[in-house]
Tab-separated table of C-alpha atoms in Angstrom:
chain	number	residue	atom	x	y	z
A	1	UNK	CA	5.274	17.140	-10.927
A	2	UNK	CA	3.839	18.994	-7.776
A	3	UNK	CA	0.764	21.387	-8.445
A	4	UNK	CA	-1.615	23.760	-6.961
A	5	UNK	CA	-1.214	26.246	-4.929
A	6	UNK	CA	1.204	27.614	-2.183
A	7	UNK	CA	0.794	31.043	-0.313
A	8	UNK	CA	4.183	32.851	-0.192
A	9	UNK	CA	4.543	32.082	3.472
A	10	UNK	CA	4.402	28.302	2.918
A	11	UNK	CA	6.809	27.772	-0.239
A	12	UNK	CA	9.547	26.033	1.948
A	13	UNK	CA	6.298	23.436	2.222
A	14	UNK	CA	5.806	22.944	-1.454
A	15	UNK	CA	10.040	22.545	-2.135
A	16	UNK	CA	9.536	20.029	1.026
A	17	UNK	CA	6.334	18.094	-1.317
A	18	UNK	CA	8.522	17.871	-4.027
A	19	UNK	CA	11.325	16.487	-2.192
A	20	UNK	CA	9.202	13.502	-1.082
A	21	UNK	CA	9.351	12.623	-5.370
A	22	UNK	CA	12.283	13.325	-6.661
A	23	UNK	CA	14.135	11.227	-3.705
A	24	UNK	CA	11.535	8.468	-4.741
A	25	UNK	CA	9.571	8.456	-1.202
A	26	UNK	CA	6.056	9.329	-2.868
A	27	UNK	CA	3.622	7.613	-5.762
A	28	UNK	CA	0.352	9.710	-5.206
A	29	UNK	CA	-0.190	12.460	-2.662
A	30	UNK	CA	-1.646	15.612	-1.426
A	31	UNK	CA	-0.865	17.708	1.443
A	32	UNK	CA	-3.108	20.960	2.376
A	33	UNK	CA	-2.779	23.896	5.273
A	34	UNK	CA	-5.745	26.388	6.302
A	35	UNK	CA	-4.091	28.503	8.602
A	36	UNK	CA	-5.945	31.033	11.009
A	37	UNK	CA	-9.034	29.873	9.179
A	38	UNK	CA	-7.677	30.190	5.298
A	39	UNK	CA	-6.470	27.985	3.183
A	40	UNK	CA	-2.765	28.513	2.018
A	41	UNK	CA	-1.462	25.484	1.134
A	42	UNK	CA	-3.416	22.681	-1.226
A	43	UNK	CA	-0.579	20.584	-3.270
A	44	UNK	CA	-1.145	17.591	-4.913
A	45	UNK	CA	1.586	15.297	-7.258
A	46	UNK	CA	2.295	12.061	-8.994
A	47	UNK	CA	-0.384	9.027	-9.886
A	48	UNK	CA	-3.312	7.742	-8.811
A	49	UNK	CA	-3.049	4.257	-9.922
A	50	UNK	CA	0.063	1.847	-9.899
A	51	UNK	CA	0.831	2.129	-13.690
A	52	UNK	CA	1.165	5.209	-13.562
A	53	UNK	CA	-1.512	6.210	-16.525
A	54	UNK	CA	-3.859	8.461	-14.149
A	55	UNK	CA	-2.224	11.902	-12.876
A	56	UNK	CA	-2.992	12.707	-9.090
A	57	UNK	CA	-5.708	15.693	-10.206
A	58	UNK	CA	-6.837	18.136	-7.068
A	59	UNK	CA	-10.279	16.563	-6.645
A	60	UNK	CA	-8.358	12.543	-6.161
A	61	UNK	CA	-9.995	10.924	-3.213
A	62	UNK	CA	-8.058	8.604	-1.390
A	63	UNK	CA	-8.990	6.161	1.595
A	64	UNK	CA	-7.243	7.595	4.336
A	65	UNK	CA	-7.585	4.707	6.921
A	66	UNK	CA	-7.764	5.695	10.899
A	67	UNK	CA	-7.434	9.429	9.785
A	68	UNK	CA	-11.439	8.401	9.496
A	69	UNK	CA	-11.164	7.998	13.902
A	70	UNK	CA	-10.655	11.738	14.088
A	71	UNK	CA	-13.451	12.745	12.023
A	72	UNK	CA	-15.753	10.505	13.855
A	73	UNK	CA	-14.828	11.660	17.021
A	74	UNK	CA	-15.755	15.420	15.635
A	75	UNK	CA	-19.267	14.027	14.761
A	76	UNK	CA	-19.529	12.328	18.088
A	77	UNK	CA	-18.108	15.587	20.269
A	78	UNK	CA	-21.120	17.557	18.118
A	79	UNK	CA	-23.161	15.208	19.350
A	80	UNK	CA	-22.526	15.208	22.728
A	81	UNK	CA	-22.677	18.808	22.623
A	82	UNK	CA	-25.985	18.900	21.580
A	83	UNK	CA	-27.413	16.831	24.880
A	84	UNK	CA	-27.566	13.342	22.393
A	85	UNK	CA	-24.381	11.554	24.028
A	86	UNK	CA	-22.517	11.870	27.547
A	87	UNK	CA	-19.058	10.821	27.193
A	88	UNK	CA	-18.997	9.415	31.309
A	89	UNK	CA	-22.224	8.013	30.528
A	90	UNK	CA	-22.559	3.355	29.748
A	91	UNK	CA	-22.764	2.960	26.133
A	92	UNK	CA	-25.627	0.463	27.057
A	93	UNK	CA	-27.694	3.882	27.755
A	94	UNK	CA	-28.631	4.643	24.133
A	95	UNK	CA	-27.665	1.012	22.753
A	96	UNK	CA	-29.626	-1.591	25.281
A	97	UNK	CA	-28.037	-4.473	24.043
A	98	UNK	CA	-24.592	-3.486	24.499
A	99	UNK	CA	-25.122	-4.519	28.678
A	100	UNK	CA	-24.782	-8.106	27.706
A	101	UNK	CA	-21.940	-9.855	29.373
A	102	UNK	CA	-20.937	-7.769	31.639
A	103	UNK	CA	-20.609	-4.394	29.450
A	104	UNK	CA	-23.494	-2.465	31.112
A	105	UNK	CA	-20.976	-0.177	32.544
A	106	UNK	CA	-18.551	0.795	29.593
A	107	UNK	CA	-18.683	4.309	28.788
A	108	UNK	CA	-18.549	5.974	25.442
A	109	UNK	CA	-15.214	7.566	27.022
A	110	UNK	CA	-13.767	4.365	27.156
A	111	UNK	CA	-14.659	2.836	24.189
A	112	UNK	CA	-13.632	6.012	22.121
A	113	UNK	CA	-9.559	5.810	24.401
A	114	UNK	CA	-9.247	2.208	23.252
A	115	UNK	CA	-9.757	1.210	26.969
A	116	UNK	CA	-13.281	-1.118	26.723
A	117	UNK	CA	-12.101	-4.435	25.952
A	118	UNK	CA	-13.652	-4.911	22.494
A	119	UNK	CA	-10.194	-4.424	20.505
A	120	UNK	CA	-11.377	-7.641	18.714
A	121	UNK	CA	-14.589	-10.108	18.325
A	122	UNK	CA	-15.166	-13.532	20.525
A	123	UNK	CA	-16.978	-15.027	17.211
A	124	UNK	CA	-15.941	-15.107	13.654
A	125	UNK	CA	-16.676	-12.756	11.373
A	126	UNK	CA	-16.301	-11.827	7.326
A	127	UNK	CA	-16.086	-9.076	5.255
A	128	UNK	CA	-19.502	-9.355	4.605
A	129	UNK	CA	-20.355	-9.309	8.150
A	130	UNK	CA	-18.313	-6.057	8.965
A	131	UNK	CA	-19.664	-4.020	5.461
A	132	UNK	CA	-23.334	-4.604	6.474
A	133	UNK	CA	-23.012	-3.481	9.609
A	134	UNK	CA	-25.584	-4.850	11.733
A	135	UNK	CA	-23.782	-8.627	12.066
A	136	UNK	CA	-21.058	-6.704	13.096
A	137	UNK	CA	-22.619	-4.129	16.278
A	138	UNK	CA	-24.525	-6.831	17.013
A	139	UNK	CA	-21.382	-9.194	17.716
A	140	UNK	CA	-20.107	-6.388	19.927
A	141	UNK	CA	-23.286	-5.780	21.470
A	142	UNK	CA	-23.521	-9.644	22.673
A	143	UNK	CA	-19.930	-10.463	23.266
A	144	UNK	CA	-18.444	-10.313	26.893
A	145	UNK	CA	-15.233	-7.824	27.114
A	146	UNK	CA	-11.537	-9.749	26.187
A	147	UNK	CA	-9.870	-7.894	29.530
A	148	UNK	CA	-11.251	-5.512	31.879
A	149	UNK	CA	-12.593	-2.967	31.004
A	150	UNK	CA	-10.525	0.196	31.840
A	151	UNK	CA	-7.213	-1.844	32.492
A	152	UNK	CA	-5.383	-1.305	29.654
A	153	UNK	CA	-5.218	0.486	26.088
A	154	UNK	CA	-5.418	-1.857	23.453
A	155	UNK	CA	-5.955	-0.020	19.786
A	156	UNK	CA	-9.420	-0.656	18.615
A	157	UNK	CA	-8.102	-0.546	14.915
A	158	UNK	CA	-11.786	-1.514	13.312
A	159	UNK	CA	-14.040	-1.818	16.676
A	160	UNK	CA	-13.896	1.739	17.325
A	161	UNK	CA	-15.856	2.754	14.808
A	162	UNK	CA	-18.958	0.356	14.796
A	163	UNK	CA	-18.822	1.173	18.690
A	164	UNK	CA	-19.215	4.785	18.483
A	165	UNK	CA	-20.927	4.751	15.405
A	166	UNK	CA	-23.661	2.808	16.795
A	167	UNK	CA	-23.633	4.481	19.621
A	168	UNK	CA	-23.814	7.779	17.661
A	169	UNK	CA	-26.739	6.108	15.300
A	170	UNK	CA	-28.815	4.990	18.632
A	171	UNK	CA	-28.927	8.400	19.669
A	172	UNK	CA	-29.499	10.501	16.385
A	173	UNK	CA	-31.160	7.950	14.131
A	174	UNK	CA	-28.755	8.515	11.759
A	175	UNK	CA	-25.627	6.354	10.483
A	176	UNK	CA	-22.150	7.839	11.022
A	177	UNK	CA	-21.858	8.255	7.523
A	178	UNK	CA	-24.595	9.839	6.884
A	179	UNK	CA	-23.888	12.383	10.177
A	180	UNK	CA	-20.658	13.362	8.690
A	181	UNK	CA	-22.033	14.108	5.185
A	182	UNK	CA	-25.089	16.379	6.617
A	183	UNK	CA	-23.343	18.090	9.530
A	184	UNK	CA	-19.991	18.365	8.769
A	185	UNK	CA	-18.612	17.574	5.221
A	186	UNK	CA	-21.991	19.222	3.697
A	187	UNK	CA	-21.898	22.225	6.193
A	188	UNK	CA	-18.117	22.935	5.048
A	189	UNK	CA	-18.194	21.927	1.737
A	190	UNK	CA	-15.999	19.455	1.306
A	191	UNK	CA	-15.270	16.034	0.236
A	192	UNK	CA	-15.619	13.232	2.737
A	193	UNK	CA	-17.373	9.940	2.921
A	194	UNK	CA	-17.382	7.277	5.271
A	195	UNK	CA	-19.618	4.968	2.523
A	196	UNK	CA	-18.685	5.727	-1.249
A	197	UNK	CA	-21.147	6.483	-3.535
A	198	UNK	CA	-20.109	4.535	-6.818
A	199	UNK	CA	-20.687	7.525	-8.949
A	200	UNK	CA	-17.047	8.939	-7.107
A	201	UNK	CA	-15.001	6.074	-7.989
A	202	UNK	CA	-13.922	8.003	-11.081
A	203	UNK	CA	-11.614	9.983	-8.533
A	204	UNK	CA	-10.320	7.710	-6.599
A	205	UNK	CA	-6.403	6.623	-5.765
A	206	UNK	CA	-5.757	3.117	-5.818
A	207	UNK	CA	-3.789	1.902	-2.485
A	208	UNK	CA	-0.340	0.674	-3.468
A	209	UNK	CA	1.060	-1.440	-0.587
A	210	UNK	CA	4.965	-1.304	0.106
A	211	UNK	CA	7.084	-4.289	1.166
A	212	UNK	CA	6.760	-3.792	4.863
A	213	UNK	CA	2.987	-2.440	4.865
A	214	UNK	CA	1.596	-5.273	6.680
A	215	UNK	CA	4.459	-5.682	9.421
A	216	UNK	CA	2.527	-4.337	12.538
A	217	UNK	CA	-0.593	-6.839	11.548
A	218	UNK	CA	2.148	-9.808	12.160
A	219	UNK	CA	2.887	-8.718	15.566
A	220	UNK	CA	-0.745	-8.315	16.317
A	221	UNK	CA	-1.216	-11.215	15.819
A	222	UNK	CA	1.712	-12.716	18.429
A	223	UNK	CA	-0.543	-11.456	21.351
A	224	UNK	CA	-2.817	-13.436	23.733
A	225	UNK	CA	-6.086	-12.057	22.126
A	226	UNK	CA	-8.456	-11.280	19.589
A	227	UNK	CA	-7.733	-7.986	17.382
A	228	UNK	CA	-9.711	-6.358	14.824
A	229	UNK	CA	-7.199	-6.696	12.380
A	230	UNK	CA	-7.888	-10.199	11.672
A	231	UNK	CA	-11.444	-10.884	12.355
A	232	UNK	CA	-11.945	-10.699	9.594
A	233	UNK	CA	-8.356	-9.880	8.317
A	234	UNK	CA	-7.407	-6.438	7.072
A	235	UNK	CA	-5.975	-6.524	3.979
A	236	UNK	CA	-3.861	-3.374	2.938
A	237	UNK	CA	-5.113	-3.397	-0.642
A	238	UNK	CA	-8.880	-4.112	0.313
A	239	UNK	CA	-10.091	-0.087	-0.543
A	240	UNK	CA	-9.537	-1.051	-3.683
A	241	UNK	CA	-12.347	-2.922	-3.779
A	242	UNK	CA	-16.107	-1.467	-4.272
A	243	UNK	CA	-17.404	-3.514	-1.438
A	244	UNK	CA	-14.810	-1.354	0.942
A	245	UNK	CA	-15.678	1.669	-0.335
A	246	UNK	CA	-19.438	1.200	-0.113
A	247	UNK	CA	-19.079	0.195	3.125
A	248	UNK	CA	-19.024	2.409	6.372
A	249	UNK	CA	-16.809	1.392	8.119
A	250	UNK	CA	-16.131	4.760	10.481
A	251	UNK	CA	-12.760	2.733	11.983
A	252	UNK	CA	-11.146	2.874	8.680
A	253	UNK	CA	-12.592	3.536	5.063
A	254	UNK	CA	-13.227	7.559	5.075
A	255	UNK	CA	-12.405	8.993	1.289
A	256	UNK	CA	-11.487	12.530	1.126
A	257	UNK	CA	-8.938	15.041	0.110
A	258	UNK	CA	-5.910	16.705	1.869
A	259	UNK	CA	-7.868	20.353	1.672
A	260	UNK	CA	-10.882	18.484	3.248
A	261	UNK	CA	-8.859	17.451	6.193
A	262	UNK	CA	-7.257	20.708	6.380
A	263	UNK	CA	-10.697	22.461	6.735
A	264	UNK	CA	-11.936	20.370	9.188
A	265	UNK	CA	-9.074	20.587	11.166
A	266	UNK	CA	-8.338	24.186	10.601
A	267	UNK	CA	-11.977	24.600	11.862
A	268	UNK	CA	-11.364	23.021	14.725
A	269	UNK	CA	-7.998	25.119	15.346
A	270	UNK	CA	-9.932	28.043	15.147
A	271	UNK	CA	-12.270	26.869	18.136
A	272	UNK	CA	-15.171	25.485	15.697
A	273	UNK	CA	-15.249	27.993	12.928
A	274	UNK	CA	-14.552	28.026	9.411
A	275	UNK	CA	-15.872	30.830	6.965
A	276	UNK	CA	-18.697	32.222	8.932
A	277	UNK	CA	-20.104	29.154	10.103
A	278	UNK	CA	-19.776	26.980	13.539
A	279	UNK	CA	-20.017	23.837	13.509
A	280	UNK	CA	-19.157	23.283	17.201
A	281	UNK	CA	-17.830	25.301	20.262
A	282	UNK	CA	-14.649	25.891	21.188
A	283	UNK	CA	-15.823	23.763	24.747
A	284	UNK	CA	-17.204	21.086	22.583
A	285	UNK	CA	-13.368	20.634	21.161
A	286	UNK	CA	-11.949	20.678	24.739
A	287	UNK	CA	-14.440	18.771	25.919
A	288	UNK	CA	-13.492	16.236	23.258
A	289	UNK	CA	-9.537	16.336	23.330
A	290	UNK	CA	-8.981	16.415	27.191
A	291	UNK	CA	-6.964	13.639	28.035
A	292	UNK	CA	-8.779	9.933	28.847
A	293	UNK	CA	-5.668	7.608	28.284
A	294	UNK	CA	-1.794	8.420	28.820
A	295	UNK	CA	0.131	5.622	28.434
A	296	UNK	CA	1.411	2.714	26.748
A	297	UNK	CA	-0.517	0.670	24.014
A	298	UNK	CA	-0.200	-3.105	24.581
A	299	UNK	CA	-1.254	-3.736	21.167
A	300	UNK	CA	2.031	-1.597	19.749
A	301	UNK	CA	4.405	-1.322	23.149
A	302	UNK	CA	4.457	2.309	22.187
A	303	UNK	CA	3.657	5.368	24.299
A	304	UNK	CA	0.039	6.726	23.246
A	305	UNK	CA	-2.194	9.360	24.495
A	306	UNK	CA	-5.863	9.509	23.575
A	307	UNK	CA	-8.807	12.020	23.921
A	308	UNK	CA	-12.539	10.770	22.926
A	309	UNK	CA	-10.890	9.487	19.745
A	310	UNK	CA	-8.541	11.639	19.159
A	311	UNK	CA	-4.580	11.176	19.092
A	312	UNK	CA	-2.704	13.305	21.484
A	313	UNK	CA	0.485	15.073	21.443
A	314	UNK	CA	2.059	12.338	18.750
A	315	UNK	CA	5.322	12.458	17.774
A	316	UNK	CA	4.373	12.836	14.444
A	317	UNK	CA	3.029	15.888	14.893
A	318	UNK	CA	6.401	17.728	15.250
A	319	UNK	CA	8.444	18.721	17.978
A	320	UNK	CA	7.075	21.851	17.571
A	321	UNK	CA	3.483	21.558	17.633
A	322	UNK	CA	1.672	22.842	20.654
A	323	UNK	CA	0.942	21.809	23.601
A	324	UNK	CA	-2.770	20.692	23.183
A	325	UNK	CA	-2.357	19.507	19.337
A	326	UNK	CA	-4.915	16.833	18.151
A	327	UNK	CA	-5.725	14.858	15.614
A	328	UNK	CA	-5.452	11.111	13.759
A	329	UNK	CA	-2.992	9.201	12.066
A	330	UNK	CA	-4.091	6.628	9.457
A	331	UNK	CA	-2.300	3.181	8.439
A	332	UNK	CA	0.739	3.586	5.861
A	333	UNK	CA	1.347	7.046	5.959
A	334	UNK	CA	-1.042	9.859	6.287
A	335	UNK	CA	-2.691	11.944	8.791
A	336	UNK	CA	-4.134	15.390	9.627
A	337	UNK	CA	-4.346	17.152	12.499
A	338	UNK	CA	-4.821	20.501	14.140
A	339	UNK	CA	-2.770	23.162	16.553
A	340	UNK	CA	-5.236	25.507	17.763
A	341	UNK	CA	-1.580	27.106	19.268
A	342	UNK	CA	-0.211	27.894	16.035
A	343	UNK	CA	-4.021	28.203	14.582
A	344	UNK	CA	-3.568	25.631	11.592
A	345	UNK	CA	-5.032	22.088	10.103
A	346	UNK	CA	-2.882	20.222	8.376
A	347	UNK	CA	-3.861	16.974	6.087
A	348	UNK	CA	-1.157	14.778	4.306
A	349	UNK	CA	-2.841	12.129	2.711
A	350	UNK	CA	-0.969	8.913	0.327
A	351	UNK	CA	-1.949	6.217	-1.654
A	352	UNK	CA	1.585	4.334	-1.323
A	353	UNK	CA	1.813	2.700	1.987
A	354	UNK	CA	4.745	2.538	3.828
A	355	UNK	CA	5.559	0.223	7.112
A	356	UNK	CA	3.717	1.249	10.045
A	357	UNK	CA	5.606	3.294	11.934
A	358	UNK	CA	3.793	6.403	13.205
A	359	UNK	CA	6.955	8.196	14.452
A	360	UNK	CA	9.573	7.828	11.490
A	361	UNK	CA	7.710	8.040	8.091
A	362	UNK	CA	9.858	10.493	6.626
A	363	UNK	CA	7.388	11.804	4.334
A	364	UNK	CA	5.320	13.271	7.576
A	365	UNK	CA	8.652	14.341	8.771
A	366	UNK	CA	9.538	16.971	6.080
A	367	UNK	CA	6.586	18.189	5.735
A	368	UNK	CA	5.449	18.736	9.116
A	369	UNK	CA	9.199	20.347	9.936
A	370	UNK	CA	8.712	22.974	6.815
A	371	UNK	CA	5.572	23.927	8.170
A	372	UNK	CA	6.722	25.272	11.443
A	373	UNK	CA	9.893	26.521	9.041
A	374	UNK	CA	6.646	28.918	7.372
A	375	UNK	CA	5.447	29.781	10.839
């Protein structure tokens, strides 16, 4: 059921993979490990599709949902270490139109902690709208803030990534998905898109909602405001759809593989190196995951802790992560993230979506508990 491969150290991780079939938790996975810099764990098991007729192969793609926020934030740290962005510096610097309404002073900091007011839109918007892109920035860009900015963290579930990935295309010419694939996907050599060539579709995992997928959108939408969620409405089987995937949508639609994650993450762990190369320094990650927001979430009611886009210290990350772990959770189940403590990245990515509950999915819980088990 499970293949690939497993370095001795990590076979308690593999049994632990397994476990997450036979007791009927798991449809289609992966989960991968590159520890001090190597890979030593890439698994992957069951189906790609819901009838079960296309095996999960090691090269399945899969959208992995806000695990895409962590990768963007990468792009935009390597940014700001290269002079293009200043994290303390208004948005409306390198974007002019984002000072209407009373914005001229929200910071790329605060729109990359949840904390700028733009969790939502003031007009209506479609699909169509938020795949093209510019009807979309250029809502944000002209809207006036839904609370003060800096008041409050409200999760910018889709907002977060036109805002920084305008912001990122304002300064670099270049769209966010297009940044990732030159400078860090192509640099690493792995798979990851944020806009899905057709010609990949051949490898990709359909999303299979579960009963309580959609949950957290229905209390959303009991608050006093606007979310991103439903303007337009997120839809938990949408990726399935080749206007998603084409899309970039840097909030939400990145396709990639668990040993994709892993290297990315395990790159960062290792204070921006992978194989040789650098892709940024190891103050470049500080400056990135030093703490912006600790708190609670109004959108959830749930404790959070952000960097410049990156999730802090979660629960889901083990008790036994270190101090100082990073990374990004995505919507029904997986995530990746790094411990630059215990030197690893770790990616478990899923096309069956469970209820949103970042702290209990027990998939994330086995597996992240055998790997400090291997450590």
């Amino acid at each position: 059921m499970v293949q690939g491969s497993t370095d001795a150290r990590f076979v308690k991780l593999r049994d632990a993979f397994e476990s997450c079939f036979t007791d009927g938790l798991e449809h289609g996975a992966s989960v991968a490990v590159v520890a001090d810099g190597k890979p030593v764990v890439d698994l992957w098991g069951g189906h790609a599709d819901a009838a079960k007729t296309r095996p999960w192969q090691r090269d399945t793609l899969v959208n992995v949902w806000s695990v895409t926020k962590g990768v963007v934030a990468l792009a935009v740290a390597m940014l700001v270490e290269r002079g293009k962005l200043a994290y303390d510096a208004p948005i409306a610097k390198v974007w002019p139109e984002f000072a209407a309404n009373g914005k001229d002073a929200i910071t790329l900091d605060l729109a990359m902690s949840h904390q700028a007011g733009l969790n939502g839109l003031s007009v209506p918007m479609g699909d169509a709208g938020l795949y093209a892109w510019f009807p979309y920035v250029e809502a944000l860009a002209a809207m006036a803030p839904l609370w003060e900015p800096g008041s409050r963290c409200a999760y910018h579930a889709i907002s977060y990534g036109h805002l920084a990935g305008e912001t990122m295309r304002r300064a670099d010419g270049r769209t966010p998905g297009r940044f990732i694939a030159e400078e860090i996907a192509g640099p690493l050599g792995v798979p990851f898109f944020v806009g899905l060539p057709e010609s990949e579709d051949r490898r990709v995992a359909a999303i299979i909602a579960g009963p309580k997928t959609s949950d957290w959108l229905t209390e959303l939408k009991k608050g006093d405001y606007p979310h991103s969620t439903s303007n337009p409405e997120l839809v938990a089987e949408r990726p399935n759809d080749r206007a998603w995937r084409a899309a970039e949508i840097p909030g939400a639609n990145g396709h990639a593989t668990a040993g994709a994650l892993a290297k990315i993450y395990g790159m960062m762990a290792s204070g921006g190196m992978f194989d040789g190369r650098r892709l940024i320094s190891r103050e470049g990650i500080a400056a990135a995951t030093r703490t912006r927001f600790r708190g609670p979430d109004i959108s959830f009611g749930t404790p959070s802790a952000f960097g410049a886009g990156f999730q802090l210290d979660e629960a889901c990350y083990g008790s036994r992560a270190s101090a100082g772990s990073f990374g990004h959770t995505g919507w029904g189940g997986s995530m990746a993230f790094a411990d630059p403590g215990a030197g690893i990245g770790f990616a478990f990515l899923t096309c069956r979506m469970l209820g949103f509950d970042d702290g209990n999915d027990p998939r994330r819980e086995r597996l992240v508990e055998a790997i400090y088990d291997c450590l």
